[in-house]
PDB file of C-alpha atoms in Angstrom:
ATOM      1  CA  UNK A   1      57.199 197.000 113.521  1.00 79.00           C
ATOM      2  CA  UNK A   2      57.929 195.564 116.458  1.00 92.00           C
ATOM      3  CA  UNK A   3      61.470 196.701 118.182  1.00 95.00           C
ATOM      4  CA  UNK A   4      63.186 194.440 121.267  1.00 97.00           C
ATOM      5  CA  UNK A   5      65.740 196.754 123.164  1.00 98.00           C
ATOM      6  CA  UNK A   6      67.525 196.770 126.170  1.00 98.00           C
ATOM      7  CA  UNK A   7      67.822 199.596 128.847  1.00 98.00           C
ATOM      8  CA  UNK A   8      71.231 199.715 130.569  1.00 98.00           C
ATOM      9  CA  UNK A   9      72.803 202.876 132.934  1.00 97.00           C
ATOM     10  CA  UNK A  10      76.361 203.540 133.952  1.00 96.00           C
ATOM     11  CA  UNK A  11      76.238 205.812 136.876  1.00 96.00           C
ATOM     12  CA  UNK A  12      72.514 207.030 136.256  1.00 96.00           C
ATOM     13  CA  UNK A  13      73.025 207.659 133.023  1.00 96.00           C
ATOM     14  CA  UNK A  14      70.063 205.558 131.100  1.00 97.00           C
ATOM     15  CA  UNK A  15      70.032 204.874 127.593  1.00 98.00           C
ATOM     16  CA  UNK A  16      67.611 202.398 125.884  1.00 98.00           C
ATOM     17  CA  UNK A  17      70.153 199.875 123.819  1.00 98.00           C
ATOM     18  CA  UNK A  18      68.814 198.543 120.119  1.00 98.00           C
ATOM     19  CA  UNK A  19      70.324 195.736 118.337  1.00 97.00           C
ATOM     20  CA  UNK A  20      70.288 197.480 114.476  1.00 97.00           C
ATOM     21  CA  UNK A  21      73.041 195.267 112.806  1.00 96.00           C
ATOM     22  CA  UNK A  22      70.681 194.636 109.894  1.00 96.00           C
ATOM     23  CA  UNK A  23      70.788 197.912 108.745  1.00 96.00           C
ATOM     24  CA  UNK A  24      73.297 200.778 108.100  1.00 96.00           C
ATOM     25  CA  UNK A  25      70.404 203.467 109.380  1.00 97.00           C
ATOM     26  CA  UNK A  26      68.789 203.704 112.554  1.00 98.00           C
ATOM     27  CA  UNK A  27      65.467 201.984 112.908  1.00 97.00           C
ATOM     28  CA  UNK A  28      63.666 204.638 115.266  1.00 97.00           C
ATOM     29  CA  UNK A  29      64.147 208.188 114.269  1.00 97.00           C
ATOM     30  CA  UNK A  30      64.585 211.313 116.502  1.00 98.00           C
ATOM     31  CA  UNK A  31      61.221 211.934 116.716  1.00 98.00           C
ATOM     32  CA  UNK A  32      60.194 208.498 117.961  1.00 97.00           C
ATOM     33  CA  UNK A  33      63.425 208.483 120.165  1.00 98.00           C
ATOM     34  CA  UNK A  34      62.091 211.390 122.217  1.00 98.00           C
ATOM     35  CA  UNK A  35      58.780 209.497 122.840  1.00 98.00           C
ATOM     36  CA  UNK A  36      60.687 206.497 124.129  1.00 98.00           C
ATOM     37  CA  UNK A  37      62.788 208.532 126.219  1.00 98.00           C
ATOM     38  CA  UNK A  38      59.836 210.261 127.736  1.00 98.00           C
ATOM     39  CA  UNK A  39      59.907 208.748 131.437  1.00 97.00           C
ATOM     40  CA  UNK A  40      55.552 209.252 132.319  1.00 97.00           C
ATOM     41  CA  UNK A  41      54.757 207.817 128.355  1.00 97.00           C
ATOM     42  CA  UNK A  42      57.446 206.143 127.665  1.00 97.00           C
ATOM     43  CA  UNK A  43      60.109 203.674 128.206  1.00 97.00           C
ATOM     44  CA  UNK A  44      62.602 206.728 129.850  1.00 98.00           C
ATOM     45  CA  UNK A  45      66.211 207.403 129.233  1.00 97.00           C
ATOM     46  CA  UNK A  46      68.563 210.018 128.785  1.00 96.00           C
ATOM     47  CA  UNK A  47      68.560 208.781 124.765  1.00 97.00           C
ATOM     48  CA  UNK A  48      68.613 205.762 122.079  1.00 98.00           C
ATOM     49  CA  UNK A  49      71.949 204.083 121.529  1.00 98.00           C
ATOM     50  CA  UNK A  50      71.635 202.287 118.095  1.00 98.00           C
ATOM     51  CA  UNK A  51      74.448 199.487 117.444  1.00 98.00           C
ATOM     52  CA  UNK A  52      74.497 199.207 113.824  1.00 98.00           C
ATOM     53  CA  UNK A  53      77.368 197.260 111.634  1.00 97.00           C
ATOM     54  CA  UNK A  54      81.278 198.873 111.662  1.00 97.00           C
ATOM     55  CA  UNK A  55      82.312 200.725 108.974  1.00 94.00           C
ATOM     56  CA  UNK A  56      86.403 201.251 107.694  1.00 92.00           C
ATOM     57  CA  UNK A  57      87.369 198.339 109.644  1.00 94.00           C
ATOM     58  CA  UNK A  58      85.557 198.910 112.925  1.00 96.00           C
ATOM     59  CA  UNK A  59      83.878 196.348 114.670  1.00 96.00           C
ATOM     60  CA  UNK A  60      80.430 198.200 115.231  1.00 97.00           C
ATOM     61  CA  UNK A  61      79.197 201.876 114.881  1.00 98.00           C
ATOM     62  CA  UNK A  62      77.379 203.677 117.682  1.00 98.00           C
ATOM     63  CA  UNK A  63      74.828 205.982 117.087  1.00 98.00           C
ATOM     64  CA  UNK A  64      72.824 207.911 119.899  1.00 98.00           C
ATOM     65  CA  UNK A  65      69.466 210.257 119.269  1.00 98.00           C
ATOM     66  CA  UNK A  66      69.379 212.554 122.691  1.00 97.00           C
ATOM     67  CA  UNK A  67      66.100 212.250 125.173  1.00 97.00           C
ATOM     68  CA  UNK A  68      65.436 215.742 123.044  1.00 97.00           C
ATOM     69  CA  UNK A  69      66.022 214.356 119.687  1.00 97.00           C
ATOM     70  CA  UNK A  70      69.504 215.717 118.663  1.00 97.00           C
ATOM     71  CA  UNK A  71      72.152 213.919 117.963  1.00 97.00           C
ATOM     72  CA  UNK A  72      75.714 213.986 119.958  1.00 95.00           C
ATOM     73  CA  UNK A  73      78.992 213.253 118.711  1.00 94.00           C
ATOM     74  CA  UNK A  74      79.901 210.580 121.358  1.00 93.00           C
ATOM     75  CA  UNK A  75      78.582 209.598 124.899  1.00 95.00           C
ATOM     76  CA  UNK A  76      81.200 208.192 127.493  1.00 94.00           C
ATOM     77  CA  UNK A  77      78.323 206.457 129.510  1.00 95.00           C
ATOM     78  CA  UNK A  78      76.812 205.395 126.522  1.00 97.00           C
ATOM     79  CA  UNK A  79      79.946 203.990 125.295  1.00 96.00           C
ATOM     80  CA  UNK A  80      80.177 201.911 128.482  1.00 96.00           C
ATOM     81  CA  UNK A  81      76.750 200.683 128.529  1.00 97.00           C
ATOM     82  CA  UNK A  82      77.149 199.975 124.623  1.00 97.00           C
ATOM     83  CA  UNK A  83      80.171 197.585 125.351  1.00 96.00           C
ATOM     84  CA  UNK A  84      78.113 195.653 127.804  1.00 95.00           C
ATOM     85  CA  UNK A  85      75.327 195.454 125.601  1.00 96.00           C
ATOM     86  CA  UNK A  86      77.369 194.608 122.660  1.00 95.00           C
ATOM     87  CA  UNK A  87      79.116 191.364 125.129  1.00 92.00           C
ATOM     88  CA  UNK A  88      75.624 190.360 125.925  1.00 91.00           C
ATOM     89  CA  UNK A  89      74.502 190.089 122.035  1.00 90.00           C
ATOM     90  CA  UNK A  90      77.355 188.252 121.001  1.00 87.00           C
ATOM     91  CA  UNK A  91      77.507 186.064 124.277  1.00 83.00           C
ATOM     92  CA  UNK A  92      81.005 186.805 124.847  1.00 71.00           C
ATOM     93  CA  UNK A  93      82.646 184.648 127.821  1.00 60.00           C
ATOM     94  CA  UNK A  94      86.116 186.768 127.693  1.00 66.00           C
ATOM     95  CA  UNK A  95      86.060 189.111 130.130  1.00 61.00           C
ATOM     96  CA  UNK A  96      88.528 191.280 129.184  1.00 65.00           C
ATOM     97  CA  UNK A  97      87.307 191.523 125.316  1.00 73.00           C
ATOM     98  CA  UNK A  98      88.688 194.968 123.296  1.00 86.00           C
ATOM     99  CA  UNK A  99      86.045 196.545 120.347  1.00 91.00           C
ATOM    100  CA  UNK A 100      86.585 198.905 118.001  1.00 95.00           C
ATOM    101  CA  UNK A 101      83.918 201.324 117.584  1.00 97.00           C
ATOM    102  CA  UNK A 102      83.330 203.949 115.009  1.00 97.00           C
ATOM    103  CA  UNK A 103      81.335 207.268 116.281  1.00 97.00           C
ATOM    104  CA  UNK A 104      81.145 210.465 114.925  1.00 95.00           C
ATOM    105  CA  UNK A 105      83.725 211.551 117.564  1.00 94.00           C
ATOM    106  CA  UNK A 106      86.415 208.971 115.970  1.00 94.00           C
ATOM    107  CA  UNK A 107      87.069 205.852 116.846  1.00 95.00           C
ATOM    108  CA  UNK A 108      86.746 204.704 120.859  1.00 95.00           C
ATOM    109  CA  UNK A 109      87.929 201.493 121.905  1.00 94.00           C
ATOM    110  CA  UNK A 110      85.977 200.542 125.328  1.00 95.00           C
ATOM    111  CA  UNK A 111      87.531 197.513 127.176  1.00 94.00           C
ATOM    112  CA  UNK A 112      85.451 194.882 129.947  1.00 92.00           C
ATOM    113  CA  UNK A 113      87.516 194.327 132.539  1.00 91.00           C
ATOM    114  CA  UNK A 114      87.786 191.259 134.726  1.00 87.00           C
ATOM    115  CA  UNK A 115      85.676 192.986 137.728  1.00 90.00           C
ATOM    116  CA  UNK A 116      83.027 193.951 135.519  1.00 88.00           C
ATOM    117  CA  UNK A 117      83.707 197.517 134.626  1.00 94.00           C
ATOM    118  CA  UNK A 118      84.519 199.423 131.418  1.00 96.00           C
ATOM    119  CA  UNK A 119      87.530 200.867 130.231  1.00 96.00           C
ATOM    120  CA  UNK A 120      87.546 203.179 127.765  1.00 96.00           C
ATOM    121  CA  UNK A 121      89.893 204.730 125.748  1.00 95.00           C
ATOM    122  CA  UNK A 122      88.195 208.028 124.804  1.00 95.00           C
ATOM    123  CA  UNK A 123      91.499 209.274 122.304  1.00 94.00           C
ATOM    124  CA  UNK A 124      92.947 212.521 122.672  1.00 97.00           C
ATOM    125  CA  UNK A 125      91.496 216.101 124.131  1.00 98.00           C
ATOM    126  CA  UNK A 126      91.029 218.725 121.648  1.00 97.00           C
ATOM    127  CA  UNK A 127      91.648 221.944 122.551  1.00 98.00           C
ATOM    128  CA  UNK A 128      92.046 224.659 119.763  1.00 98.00           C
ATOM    129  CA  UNK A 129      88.414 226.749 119.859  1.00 98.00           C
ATOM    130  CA  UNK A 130      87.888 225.815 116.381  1.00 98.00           C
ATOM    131  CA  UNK A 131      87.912 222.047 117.497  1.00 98.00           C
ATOM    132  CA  UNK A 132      85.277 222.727 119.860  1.00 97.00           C
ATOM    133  CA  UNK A 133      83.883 224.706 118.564  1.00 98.00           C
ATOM    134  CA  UNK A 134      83.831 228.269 120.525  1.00 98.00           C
ATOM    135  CA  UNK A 135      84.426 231.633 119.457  1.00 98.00           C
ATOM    136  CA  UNK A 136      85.300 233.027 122.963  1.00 98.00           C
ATOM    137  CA  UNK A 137      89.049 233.111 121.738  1.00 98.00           C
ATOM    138  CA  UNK A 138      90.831 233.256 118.045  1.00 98.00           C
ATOM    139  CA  UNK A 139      90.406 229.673 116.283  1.00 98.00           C
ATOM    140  CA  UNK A 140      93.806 228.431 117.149  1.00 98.00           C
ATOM    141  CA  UNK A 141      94.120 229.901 120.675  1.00 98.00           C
ATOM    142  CA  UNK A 142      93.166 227.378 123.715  1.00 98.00           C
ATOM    143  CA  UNK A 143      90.446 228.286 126.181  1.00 98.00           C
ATOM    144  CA  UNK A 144      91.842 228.383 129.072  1.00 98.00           C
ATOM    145  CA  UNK A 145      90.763 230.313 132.551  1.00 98.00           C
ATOM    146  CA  UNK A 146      88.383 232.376 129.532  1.00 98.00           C
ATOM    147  CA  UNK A 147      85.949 234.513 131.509  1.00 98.00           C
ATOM    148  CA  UNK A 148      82.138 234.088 130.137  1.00 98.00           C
ATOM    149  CA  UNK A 149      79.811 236.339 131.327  1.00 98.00           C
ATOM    150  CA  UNK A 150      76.516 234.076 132.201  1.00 98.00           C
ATOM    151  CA  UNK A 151      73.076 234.781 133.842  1.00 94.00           C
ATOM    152  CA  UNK A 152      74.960 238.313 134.881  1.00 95.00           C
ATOM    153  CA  UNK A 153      77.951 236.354 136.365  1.00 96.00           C
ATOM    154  CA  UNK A 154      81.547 236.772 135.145  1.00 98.00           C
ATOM    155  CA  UNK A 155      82.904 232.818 135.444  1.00 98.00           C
ATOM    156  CA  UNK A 156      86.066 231.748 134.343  1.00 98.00           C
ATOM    157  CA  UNK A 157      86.233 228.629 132.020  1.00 98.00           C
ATOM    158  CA  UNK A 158      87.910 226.206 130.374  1.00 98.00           C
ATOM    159  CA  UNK A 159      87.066 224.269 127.191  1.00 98.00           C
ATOM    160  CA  UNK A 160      87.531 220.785 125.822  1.00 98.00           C
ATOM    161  CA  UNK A 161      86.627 219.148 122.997  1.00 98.00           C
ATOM    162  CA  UNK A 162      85.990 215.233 123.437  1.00 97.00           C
ATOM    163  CA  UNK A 163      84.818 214.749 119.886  1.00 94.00           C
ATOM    164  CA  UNK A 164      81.920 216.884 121.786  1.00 96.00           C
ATOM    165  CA  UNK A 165      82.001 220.566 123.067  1.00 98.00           C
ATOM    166  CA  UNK A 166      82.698 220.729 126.866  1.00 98.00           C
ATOM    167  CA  UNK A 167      82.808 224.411 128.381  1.00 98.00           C
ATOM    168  CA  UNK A 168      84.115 223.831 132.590  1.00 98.00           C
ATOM    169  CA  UNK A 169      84.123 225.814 134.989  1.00 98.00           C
ATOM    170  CA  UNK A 170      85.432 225.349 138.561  1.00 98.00           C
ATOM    171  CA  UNK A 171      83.672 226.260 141.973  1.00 98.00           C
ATOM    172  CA  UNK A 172      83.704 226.378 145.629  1.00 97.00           C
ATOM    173  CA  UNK A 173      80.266 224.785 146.159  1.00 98.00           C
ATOM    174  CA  UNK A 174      78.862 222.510 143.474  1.00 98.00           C
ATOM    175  CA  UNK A 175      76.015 221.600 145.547  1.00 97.00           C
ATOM    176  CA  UNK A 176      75.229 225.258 144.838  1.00 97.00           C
ATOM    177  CA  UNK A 177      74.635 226.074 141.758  1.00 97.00           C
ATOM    178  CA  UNK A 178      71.100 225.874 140.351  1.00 97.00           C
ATOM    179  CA  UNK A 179      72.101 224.074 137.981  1.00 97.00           C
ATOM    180  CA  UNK A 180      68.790 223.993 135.816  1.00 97.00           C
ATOM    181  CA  UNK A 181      68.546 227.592 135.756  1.00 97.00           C
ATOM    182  CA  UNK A 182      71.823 228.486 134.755  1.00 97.00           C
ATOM    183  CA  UNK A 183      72.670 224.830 132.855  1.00 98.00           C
ATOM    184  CA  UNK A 184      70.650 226.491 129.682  1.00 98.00           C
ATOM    185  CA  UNK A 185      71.798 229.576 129.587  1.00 98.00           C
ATOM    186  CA  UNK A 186      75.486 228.058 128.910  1.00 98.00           C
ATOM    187  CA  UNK A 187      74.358 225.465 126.848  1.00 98.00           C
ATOM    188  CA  UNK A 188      72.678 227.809 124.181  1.00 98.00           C
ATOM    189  CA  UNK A 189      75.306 231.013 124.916  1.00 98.00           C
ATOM    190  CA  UNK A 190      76.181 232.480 121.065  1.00 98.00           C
ATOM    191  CA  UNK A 191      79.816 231.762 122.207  1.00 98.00           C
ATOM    192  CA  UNK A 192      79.028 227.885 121.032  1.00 98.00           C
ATOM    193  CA  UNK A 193      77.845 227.805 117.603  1.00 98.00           C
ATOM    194  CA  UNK A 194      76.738 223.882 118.154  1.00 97.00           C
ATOM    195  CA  UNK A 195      76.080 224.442 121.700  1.00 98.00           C
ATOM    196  CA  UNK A 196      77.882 222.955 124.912  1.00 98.00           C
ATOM    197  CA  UNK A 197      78.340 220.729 127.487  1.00 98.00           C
ATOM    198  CA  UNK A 198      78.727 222.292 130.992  1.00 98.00           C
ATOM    199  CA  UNK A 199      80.404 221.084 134.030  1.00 98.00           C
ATOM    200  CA  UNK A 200      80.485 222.518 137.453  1.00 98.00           C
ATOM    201  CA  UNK A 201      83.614 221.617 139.197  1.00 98.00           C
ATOM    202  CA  UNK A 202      84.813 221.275 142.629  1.00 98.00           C
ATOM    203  CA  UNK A 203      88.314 220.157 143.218  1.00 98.00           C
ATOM    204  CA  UNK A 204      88.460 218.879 146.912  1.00 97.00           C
ATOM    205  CA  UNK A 205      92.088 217.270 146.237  1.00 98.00           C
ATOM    206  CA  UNK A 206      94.596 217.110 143.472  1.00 98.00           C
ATOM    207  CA  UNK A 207      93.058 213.602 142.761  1.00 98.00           C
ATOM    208  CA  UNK A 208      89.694 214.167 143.620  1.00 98.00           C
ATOM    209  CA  UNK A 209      86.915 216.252 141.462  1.00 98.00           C
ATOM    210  CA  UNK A 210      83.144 216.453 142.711  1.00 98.00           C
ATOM    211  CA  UNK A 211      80.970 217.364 139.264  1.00 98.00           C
ATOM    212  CA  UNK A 212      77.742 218.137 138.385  1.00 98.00           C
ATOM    213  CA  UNK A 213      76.450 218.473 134.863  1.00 98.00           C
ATOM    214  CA  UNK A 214      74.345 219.679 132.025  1.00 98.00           C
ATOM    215  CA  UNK A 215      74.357 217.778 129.007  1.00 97.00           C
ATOM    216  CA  UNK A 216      73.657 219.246 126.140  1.00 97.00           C
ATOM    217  CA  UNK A 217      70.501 217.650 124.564  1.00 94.00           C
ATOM    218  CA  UNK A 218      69.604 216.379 127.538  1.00 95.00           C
ATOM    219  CA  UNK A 219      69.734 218.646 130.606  1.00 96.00           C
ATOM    220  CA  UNK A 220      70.821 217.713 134.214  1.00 96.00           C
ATOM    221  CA  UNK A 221      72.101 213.985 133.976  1.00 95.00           C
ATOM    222  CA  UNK A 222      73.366 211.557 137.053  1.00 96.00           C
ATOM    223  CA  UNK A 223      76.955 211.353 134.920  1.00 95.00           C
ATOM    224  CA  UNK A 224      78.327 212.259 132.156  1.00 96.00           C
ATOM    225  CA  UNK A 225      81.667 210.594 130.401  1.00 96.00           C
ATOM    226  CA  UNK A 226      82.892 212.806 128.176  1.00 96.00           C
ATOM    227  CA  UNK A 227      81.980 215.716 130.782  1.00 97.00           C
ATOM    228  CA  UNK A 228      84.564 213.492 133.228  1.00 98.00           C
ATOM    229  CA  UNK A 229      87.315 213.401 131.016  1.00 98.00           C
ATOM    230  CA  UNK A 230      87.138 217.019 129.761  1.00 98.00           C
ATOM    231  CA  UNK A 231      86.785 217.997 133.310  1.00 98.00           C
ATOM    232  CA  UNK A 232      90.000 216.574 133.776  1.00 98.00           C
ATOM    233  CA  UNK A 233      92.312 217.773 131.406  1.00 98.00           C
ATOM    234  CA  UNK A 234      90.649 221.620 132.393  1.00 98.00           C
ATOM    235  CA  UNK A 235      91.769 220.572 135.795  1.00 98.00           C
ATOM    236  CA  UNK A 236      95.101 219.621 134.290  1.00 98.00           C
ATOM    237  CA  UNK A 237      95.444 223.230 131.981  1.00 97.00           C
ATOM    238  CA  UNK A 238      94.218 225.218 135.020  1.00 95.00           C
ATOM    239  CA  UNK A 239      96.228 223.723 138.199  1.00 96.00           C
ATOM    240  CA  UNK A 240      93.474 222.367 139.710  1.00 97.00           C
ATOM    241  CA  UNK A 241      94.412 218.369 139.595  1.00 98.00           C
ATOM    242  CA  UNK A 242      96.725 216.121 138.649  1.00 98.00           C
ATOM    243  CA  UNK A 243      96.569 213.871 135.653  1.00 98.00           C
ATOM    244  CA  UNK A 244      94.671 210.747 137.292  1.00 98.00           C
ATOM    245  CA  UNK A 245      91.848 211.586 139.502  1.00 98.00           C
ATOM    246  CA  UNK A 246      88.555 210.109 140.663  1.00 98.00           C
ATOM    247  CA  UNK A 247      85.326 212.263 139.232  1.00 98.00           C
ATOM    248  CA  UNK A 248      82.346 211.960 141.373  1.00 98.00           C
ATOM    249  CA  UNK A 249      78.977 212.601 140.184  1.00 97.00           C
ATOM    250  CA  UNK A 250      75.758 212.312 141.407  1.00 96.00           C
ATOM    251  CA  UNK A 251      75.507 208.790 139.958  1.00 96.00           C
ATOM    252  CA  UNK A 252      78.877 207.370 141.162  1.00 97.00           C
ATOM    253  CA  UNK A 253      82.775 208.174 140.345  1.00 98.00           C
ATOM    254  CA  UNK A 254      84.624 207.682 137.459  1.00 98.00           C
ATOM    255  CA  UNK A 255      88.286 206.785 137.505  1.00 98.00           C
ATOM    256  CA  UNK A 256      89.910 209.024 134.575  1.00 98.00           C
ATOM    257  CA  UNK A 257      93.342 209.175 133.046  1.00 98.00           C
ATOM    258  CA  UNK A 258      95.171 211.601 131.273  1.00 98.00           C
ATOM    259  CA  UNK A 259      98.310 209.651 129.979  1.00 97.00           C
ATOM    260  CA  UNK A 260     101.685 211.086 128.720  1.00 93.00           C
ATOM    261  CA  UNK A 261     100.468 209.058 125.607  1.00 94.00           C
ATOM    262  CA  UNK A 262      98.144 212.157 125.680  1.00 95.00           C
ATOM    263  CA  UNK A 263      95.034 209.359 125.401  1.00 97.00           C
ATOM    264  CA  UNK A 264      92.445 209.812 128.231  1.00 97.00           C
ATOM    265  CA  UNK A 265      90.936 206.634 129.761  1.00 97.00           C
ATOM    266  CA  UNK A 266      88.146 206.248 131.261  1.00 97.00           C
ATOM    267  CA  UNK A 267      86.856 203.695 133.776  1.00 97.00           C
ATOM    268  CA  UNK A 268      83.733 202.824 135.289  1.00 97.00           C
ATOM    269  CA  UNK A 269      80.392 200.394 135.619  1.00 95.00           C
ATOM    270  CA  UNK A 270      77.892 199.836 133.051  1.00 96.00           C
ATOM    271  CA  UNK A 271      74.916 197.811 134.221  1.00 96.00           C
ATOM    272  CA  UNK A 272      71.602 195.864 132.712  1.00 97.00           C
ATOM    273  CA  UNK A 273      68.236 197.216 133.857  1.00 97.00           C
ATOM    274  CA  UNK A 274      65.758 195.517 131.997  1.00 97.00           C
ATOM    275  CA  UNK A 275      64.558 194.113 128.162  1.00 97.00           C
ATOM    276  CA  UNK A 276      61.325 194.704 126.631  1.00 97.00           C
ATOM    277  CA  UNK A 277      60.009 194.965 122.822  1.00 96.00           C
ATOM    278  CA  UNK A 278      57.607 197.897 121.824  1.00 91.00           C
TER     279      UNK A 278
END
C-alpha cells in the first residue's frame, strides 16, 4: 500500500502528517510508526500524526503513535502542525479559520492566525493526582512544591495534567542538567503509573521561562506544547511567573496563557518541511 504524508515541525518538534479521512483507524500501526520515525532508516520524526474523520460533532480526530510506538493523549506541537496540515488539505484561503478537534485529551480547538502562527486553545489544567495520574500525594490533593527523590536527588515538583501527565520541576541552570540521564529515570519513576512528562525549568523573569524537556515516548525533544503550558500553570501554583509568559525551548518560544477563563492558550509556528509517499 502505498501511503503519501507530509512532514511538518513547530519549534523542532517533527511529526510525519497522514491524510486518513477514509477510515476511522489508523492506516500505519505502532510498529510501522517507529520504523518511519527512525531518522538513519527512515523518514524521522518525533511520531505519526494520523487525521482521521471527527467524531460527536468534531471536525476531525487526531491521533499520534510516539517515535517509540506508544500512544499520547495529546501533543501541543502536534496540534499546531496538524492545523496547518489540515488548512493545506482542504485548501483553506481564511487565514484565521477555527477547527474542532477530538483527541483523547478532549476536545482542542487550534486557531491560524493572520501572521501565520497557531493558536491553540489547549482547555483547562488538571491538577488533582488522580487526574494525572501520580501517587506522590492522596488522589484529590494537588502536587504542588512535592519533593521526589530522583537519581539520589531530593527535587521539588509540581504536576499538571494537560490531558497528559506533566511532572515540573524548577532550576537554577537548565543548561545543566543531563537531561538524558536523568530524563528516564523520571519518566518511568513508580510515582507515575502511566509514566510522565518532565520539564526542567528556569524562570529568568516573571514572564519569561527557559525549558528543556523529556517527552515521554519520545525522549529529549526541541519543544514540547503541552510541557509549555503545564510549565506554566506550575509556575503560576509555585510563585515562579505570572499568568502570561513566553516559554523558550531549544526549538523556539512559545507564547502561553493562563486565562481567568481558567483555559490555557497556546501560541506559536507550525511549518511544512517536505511531502513524500512510501
Amino acid at each position: 500500500m502505498t501511503i503519501e504524508f507530509v512532514k511538518y515541525h513547530g519549534l523542532g518538534n517533527d511529526f510525519i502528517l497522514i491524510d486518513n479521512r477514509a477510515s476511522s483507524e489508523p492506516i500505519v500501526t505502532p510498529e510501522q510508526a517507529v520504523k518511519l520515525c527512525d531518522r538513519h532508516f527512515g523518514i524521522g520524526a518525533d511520531g505519526v500524526i494520523f487525521a482521521l474523520p471527527g467524531t460527536n460533532g468534531t471536525d476531525y480526530t487526531m491521533r499520534i503513535f510516539n517515535s517509540d510506538g506508544s500512544e499520547p493523549e495529546m501533543c501541543g506541537n502536534g496540534i499546531r502542525c496538524f492545523a496547518k496540515f489540515l488548512a493545506d488539505l482542504e485548501g483553506s484561503t481564511n487565514p484565521t479559520s477555527r477547527l474542532r478537534i477530538h483527541t483523547l485529551a478532549g476536545i482542542i480547538v487550534p486557531q491560524l492566525t493572520a501572521d501565520g502562527q497557531v493558536k491553540v486553545d489547549m482547555g483547562e489544567p488538571r491538577l488533582l493526582a488522580e487526574e494525572i495520574p501520580t501517587t506522590l500525594v492522596t488522589a484529590r490533593e494537588k502536587v504542588i512544591n512535592q519533593s521526589l527523590n530522583v537519581a539520589g536527588q531530593t527535587w521539588s515538583v509540581t504536576c499538571v495534567s494537560m490531558g497528559n501527565p506533566h511532572c515540573i520541576t524548577f532550576v537554577d541552570d537548565v543548561a545543566a542538567i543531563p537531561l538524558e540521564e536523568i530524563g528516564p529515570q523520571f519518566e518511568h519513576h513508580p510515582v507515575f503509573p502511566q509514566r510522565t512528562n518532565t520539564e526542567f525549568i528556569q524562570a529568568t523573569s516573571r514572564d519569561y521561562l527557559k525549558m528543556r524537556v523529556w517527552e515521554r515516548g519520545a525522549g529529549a525533544t526541541l519543544a514540547c506544547g503541552t510541557g509549555a503550558c503545564a510549565s506554566l500553570v506550575a509556575g503560576v501554583l509555585a510563585g515562579k511567573c505570572d499568568r502570561v509568559a513566553t516559554v523558550e525551548l531549544p526549538g523556539g518560544c512559545l507564547q502561553i496563557e493562563w486565562s481567568h477563563d481558567q483555559k490555557l492558550y497556546m501560541t506559536g509556528a507550525a511549518e511544512r518541511v517536505f511531502a513524500g509517499r512510501i
